mmCIF file of C-alpha atoms and ligand atoms in Angstrom:
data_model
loop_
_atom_site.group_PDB
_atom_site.id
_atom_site.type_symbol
_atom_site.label_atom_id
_atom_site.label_comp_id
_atom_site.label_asym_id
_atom_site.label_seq_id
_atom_site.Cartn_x
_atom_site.Cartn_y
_atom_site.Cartn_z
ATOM 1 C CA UNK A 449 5.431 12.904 14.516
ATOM 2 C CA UNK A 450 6.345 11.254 11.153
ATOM 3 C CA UNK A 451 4.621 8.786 9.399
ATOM 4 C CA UNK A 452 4.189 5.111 10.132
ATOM 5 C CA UNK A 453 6.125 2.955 7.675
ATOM 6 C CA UNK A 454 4.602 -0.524 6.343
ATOM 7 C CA UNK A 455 7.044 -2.311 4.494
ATOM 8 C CA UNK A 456 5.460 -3.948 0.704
ATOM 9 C CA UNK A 457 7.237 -7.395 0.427
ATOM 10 C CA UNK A 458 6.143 -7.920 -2.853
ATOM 11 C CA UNK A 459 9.931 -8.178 -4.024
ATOM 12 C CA UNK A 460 10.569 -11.467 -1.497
ATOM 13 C CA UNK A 461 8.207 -13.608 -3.124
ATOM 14 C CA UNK A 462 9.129 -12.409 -6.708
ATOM 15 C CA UNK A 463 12.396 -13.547 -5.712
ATOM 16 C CA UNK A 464 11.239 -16.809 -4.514
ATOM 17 C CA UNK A 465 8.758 -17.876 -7.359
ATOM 18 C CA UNK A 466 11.663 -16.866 -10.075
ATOM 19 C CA UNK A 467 12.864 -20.280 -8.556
ATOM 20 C CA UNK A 468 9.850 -22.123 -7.006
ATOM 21 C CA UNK A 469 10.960 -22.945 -3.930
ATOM 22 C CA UNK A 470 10.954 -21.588 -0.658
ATOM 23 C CA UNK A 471 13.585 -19.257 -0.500
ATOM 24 C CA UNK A 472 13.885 -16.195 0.538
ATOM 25 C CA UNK A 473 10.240 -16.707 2.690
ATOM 26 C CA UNK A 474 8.324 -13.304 2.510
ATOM 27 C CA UNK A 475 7.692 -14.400 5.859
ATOM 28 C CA UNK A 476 10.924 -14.300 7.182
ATOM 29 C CA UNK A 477 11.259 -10.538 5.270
ATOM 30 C CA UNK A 478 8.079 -9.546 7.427
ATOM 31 C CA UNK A 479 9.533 -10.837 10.741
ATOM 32 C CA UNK A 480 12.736 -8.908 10.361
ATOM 33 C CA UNK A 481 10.993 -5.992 8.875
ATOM 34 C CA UNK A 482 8.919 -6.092 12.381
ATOM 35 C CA UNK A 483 12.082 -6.349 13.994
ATOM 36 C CA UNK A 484 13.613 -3.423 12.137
ATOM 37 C CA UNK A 485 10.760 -1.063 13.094
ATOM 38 C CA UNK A 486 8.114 -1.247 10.278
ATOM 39 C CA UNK A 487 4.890 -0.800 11.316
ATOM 40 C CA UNK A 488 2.833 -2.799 8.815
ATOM 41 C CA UNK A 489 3.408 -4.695 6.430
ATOM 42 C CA UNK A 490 1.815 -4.995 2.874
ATOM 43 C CA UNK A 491 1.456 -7.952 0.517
ATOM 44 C CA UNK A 492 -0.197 -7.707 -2.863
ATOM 45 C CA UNK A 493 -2.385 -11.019 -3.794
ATOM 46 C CA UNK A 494 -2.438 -11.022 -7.263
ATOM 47 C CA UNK A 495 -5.025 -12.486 -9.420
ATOM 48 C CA UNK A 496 -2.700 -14.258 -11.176
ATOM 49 C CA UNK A 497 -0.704 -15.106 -8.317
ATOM 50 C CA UNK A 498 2.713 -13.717 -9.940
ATOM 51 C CA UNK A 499 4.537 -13.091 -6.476
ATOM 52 C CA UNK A 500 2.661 -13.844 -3.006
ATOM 53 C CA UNK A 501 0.691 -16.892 -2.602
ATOM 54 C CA UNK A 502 -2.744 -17.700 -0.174
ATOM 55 C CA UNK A 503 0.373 -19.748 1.747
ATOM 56 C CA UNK A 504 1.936 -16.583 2.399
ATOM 57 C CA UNK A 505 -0.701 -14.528 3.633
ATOM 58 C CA UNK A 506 -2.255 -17.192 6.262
ATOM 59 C CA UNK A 507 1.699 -17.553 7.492
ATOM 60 C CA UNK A 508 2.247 -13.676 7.734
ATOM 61 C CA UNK A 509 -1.032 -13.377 9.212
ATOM 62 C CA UNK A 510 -0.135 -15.975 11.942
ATOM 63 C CA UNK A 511 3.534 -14.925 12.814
ATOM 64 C CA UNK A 512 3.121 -10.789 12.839
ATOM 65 C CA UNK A 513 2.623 -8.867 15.547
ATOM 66 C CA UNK A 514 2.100 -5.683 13.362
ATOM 67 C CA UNK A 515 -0.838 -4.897 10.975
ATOM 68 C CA UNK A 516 -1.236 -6.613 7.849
ATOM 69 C CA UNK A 517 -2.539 -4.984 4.789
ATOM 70 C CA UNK A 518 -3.270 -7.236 1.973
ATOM 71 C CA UNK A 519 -4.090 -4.923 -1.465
ATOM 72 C CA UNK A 520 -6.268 -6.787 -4.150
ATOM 73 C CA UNK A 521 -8.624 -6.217 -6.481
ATOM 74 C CA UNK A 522 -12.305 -6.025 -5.809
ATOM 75 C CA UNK A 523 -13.447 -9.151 -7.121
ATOM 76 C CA UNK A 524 -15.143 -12.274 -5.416
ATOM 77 C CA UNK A 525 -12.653 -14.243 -6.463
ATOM 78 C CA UNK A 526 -9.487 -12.416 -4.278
ATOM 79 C CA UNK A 527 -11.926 -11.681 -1.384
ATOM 80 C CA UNK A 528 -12.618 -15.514 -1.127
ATOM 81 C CA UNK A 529 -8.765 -15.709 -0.500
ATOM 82 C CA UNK A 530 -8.180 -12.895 1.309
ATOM 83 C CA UNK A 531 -11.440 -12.562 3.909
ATOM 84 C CA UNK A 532 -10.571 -16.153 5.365
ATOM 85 C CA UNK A 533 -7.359 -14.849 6.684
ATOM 86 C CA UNK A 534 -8.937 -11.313 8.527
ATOM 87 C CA UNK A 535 -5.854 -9.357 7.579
ATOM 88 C CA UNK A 536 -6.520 -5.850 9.470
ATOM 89 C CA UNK A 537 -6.833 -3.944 6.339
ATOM 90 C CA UNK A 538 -7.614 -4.301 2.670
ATOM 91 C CA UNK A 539 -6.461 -2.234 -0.164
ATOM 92 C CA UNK A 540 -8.510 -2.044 -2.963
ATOM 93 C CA UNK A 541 -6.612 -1.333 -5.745
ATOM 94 C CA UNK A 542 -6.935 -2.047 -9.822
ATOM 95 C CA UNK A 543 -5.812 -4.664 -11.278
ATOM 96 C CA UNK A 544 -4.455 -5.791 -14.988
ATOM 97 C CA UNK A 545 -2.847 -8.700 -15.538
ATOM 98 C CA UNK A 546 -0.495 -6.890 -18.300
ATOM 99 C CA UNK A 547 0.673 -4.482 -15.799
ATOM 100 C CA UNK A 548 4.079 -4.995 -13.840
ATOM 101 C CA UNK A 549 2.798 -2.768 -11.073
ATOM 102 C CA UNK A 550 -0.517 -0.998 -10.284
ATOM 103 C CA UNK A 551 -0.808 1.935 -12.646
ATOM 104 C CA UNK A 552 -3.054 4.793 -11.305
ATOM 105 C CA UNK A 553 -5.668 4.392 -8.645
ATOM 106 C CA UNK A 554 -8.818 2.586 -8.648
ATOM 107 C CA UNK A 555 -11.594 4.729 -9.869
ATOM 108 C CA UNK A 556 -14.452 4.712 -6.981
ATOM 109 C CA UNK A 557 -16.701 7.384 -8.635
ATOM 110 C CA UNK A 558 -17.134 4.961 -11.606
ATOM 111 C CA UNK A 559 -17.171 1.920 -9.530
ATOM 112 C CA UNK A 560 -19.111 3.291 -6.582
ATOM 113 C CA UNK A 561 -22.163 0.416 -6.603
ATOM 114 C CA UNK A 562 -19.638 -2.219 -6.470
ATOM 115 C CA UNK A 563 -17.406 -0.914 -3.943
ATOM 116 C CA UNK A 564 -20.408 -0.565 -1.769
ATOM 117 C CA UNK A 565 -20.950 -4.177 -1.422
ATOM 118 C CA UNK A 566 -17.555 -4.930 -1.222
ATOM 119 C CA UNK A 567 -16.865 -2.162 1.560
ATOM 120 C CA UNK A 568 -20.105 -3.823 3.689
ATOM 121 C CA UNK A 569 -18.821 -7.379 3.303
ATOM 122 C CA UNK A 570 -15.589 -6.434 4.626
ATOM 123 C CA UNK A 571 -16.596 -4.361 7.501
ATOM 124 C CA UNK A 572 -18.463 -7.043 8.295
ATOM 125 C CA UNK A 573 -15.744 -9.167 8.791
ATOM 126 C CA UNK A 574 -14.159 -6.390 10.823
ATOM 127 C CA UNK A 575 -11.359 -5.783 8.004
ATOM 128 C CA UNK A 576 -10.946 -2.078 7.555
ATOM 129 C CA UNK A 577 -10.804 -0.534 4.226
ATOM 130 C CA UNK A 578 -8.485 1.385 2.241
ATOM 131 C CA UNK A 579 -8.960 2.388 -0.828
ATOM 132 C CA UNK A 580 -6.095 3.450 -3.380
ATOM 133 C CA UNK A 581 -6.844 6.499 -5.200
ATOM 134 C CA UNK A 582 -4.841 9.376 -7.385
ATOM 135 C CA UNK A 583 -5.603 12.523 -4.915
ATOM 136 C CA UNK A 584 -7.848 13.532 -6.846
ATOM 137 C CA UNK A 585 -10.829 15.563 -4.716
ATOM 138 C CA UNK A 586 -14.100 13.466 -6.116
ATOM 139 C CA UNK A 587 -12.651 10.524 -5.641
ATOM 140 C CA UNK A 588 -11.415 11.311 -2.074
ATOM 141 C CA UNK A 589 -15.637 12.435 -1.653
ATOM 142 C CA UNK A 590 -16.520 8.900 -2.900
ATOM 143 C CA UNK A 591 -14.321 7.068 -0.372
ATOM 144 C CA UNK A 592 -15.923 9.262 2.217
ATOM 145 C CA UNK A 593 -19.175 8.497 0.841
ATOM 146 C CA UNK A 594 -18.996 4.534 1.077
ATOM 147 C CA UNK A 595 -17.085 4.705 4.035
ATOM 148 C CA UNK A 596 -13.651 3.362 3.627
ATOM 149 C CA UNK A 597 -12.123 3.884 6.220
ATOM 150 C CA UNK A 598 -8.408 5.423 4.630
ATOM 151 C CA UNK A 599 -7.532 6.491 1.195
ATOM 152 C CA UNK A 600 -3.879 5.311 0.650
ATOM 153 C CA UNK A 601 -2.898 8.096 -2.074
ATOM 154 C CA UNK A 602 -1.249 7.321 -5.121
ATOM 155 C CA UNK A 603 2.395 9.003 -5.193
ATOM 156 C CA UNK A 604 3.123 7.119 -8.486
ATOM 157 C CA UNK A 605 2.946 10.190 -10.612
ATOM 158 C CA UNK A 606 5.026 12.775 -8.373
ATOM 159 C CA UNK A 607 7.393 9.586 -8.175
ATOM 160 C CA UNK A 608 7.688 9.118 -12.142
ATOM 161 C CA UNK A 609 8.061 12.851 -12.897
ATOM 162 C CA UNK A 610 11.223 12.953 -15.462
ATOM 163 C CA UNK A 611 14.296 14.430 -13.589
ATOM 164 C CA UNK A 612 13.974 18.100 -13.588
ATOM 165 C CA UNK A 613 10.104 18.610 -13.515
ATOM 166 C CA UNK A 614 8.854 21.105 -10.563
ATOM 167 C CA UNK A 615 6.968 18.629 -8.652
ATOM 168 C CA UNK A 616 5.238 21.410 -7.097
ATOM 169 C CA UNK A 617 1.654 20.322 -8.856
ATOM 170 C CA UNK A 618 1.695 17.427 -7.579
ATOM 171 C CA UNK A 619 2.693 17.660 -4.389
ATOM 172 C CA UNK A 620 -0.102 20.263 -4.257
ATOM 173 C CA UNK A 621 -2.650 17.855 -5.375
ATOM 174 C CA UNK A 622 -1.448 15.546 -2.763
ATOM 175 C CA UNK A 623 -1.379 17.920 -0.056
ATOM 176 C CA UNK A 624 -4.861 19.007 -1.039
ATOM 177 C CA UNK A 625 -6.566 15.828 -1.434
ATOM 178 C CA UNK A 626 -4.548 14.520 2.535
ATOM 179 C CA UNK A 627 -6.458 17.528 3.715
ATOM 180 C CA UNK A 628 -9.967 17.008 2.385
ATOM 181 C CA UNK A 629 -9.246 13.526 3.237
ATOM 182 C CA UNK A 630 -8.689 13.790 6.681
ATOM 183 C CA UNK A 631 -11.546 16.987 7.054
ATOM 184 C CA UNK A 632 -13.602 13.945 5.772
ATOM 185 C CA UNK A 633 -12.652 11.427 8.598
ATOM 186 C CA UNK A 634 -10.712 9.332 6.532
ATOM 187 C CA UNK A 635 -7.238 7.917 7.766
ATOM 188 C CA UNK A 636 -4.450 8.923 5.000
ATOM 189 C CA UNK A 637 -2.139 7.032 3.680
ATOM 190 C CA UNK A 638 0.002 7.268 0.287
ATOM 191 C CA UNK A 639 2.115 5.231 -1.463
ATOM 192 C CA UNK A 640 4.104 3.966 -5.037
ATOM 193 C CA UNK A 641 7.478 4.998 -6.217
ATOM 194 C CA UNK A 642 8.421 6.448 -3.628
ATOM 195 C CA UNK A 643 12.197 6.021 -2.193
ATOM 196 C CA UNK A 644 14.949 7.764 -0.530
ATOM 197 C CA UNK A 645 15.489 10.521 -3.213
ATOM 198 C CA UNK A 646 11.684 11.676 -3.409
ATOM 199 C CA UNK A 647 10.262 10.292 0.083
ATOM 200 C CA UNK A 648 10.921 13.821 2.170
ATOM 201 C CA UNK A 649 8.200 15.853 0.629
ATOM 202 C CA UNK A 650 4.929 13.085 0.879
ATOM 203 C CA UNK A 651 6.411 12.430 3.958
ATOM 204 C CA UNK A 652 6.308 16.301 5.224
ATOM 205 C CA UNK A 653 2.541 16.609 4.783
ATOM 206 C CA UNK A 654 1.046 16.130 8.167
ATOM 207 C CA UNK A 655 -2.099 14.316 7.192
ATOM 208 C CA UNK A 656 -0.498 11.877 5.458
ATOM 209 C CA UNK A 657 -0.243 8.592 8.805
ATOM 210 C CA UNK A 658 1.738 5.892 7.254
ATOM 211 C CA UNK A 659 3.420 5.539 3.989
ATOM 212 C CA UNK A 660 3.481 2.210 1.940
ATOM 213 C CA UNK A 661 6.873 1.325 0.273
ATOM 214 C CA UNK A 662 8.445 -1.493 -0.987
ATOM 215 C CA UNK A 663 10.444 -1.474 -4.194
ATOM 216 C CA UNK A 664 12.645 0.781 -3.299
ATOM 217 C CA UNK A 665 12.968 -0.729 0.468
ATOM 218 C CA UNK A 666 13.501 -4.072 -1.360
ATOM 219 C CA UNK A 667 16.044 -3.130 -3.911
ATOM 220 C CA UNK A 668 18.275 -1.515 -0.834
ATOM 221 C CA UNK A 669 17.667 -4.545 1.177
ATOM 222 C CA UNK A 670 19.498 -5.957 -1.850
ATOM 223 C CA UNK A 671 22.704 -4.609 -1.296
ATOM 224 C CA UNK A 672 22.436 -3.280 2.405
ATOM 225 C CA UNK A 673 20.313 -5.368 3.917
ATOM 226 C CA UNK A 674 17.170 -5.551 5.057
ATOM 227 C CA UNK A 675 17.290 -3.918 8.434
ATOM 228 C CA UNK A 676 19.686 -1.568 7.417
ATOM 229 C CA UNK A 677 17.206 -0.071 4.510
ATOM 230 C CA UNK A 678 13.892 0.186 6.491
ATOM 231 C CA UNK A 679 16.710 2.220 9.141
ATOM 232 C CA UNK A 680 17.474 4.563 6.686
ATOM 233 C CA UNK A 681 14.173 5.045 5.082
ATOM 234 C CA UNK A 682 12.839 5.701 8.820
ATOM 235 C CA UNK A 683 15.487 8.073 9.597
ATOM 236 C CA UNK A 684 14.201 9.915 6.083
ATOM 237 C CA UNK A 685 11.024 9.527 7.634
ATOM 238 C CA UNK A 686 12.250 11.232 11.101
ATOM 239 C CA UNK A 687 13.790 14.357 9.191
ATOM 240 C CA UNK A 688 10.801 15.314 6.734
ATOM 241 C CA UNK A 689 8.201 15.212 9.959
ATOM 242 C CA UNK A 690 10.206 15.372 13.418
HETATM 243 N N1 LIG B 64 0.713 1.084 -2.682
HETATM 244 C C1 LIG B 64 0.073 0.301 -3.600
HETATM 245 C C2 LIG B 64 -1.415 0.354 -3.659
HETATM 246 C C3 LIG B 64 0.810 -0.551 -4.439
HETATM 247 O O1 LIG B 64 0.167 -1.330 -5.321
HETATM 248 C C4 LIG B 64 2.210 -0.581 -4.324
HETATM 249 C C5 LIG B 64 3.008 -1.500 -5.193
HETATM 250 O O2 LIG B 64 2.671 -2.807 -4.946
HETATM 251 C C6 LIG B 64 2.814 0.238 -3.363
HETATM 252 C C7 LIG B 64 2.042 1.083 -2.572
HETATM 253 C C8 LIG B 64 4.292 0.258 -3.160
HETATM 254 O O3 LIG B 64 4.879 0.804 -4.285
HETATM 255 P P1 LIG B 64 6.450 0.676 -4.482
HETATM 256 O O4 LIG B 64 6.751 -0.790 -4.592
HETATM 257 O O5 LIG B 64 6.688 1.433 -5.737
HETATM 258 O O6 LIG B 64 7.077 1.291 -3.271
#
């Protein structure tokens, strides 16, 4: 079976603060993303609140019928916003304010006394964890050791290799750190940079449940529509893993 897709609709509020407004809603993105077939969708609450707003997640959380996975950092301040609203997963994920996007995956081996609290308070609030990390195999132990409950892995560097470069490496390290992941108990998920061009191989690794994308998805909706380019990533989606 192929992976699930959840839709990141980041891009729809970037849109819509560039102006201030209200338009285009992320909300509306998330309802016809639903309608399209996604079967999550992601929103990244930013610390400094660049793109989606607390408004957005309460709305998405009330109108969706699918999952919602909110990624944030690991700090009291974004689980005060985010915990409220019982989305049915968290990402943790790094944050700097000087990045455009997240760049590389949080590091749980160095972080591993925090995370542990943070993991607890949001199990306790029945949120299931995630936890973004570069497949890397002690940080795939970690997550098993503080119980996330997935590891969403970080495609970012297979996705940025230049044109050219055998991306047989990394796909290995990917492959290798889905199956350790999953021999482990841990749901498996992966995600960043990844688009129609590049999707077929992360997609073809059978541990690997749902994929997070959204630039890409976004940037088609641009000039197809939105319907139209979660169809086409899906049908990607149906060829790498039939
Ligand atoms: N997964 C995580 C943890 C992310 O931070 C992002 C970007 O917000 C994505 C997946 C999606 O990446 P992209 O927008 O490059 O598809």
């Amino acid at each position: 079976m192929s992976p699930r897709l959840g839709v990141n609709i980041d891009h729809v509020a970037t849109l819509r603060q560039a102006r201030g407004g209200h338009e285009p809603e992320p909300v509306a993105a998330g309802l016809i993303a639903q309608s399209a077939g996604a079967h999550g969708i992601t929103v990244h609450l930013r610390a400094d609140r660049r793109h989606v707003q607390d408004r957005d997640l309460r709305l998405l959380k009330e109108v969706l019928a699918i999952p919602l996975n909110v990624e944030c950092a690991a700090t009291s301040e974004a689980l005060e916003a985010v915990v409220p609203v019982r989305p049915a997963t968290v990402t943790l994920v790094p944050e700097t304010r000087e990045e455009l996007t997240t760049s590389g995956g949080l590091d749980a081996v160095f972080l591993q006394s925090m995370l542990r609290g943070v993991i607890r308070e949001l199990h306790q609030s029945s949120i299931r964890v995630s936890l973004f990390l570069d497949p890397s195999e002690e940080q795939v132990k970690m997550a098993a050791k503080l119980e996330a409950d997935a590891v969403e892995l970080n495609t970012g560097v297979y996705a940025d290799l230049p044109p050219g470069t055998d991306p047989t490496d990394e796909l290995t390290r990917l492959r290798t750190a889905s199956r350790l992941a999953s021999r482990l108990g841990l749901q498996v998920l992966a995600g960043h940079g990844l688009n129609l061009r590049n999707v077929g191989p992360v997609a073809a690794i059978p541990e690997v449940e749902e994929l997070n994308i959204g630039h890409s998805i976004i940037g088609r909706a641009v000039l197809v529509g939105l319907e139209p380019a979660i169809r086409e990533m899906q049908a990607i989606l149906r060829e790498a893993r039939p």
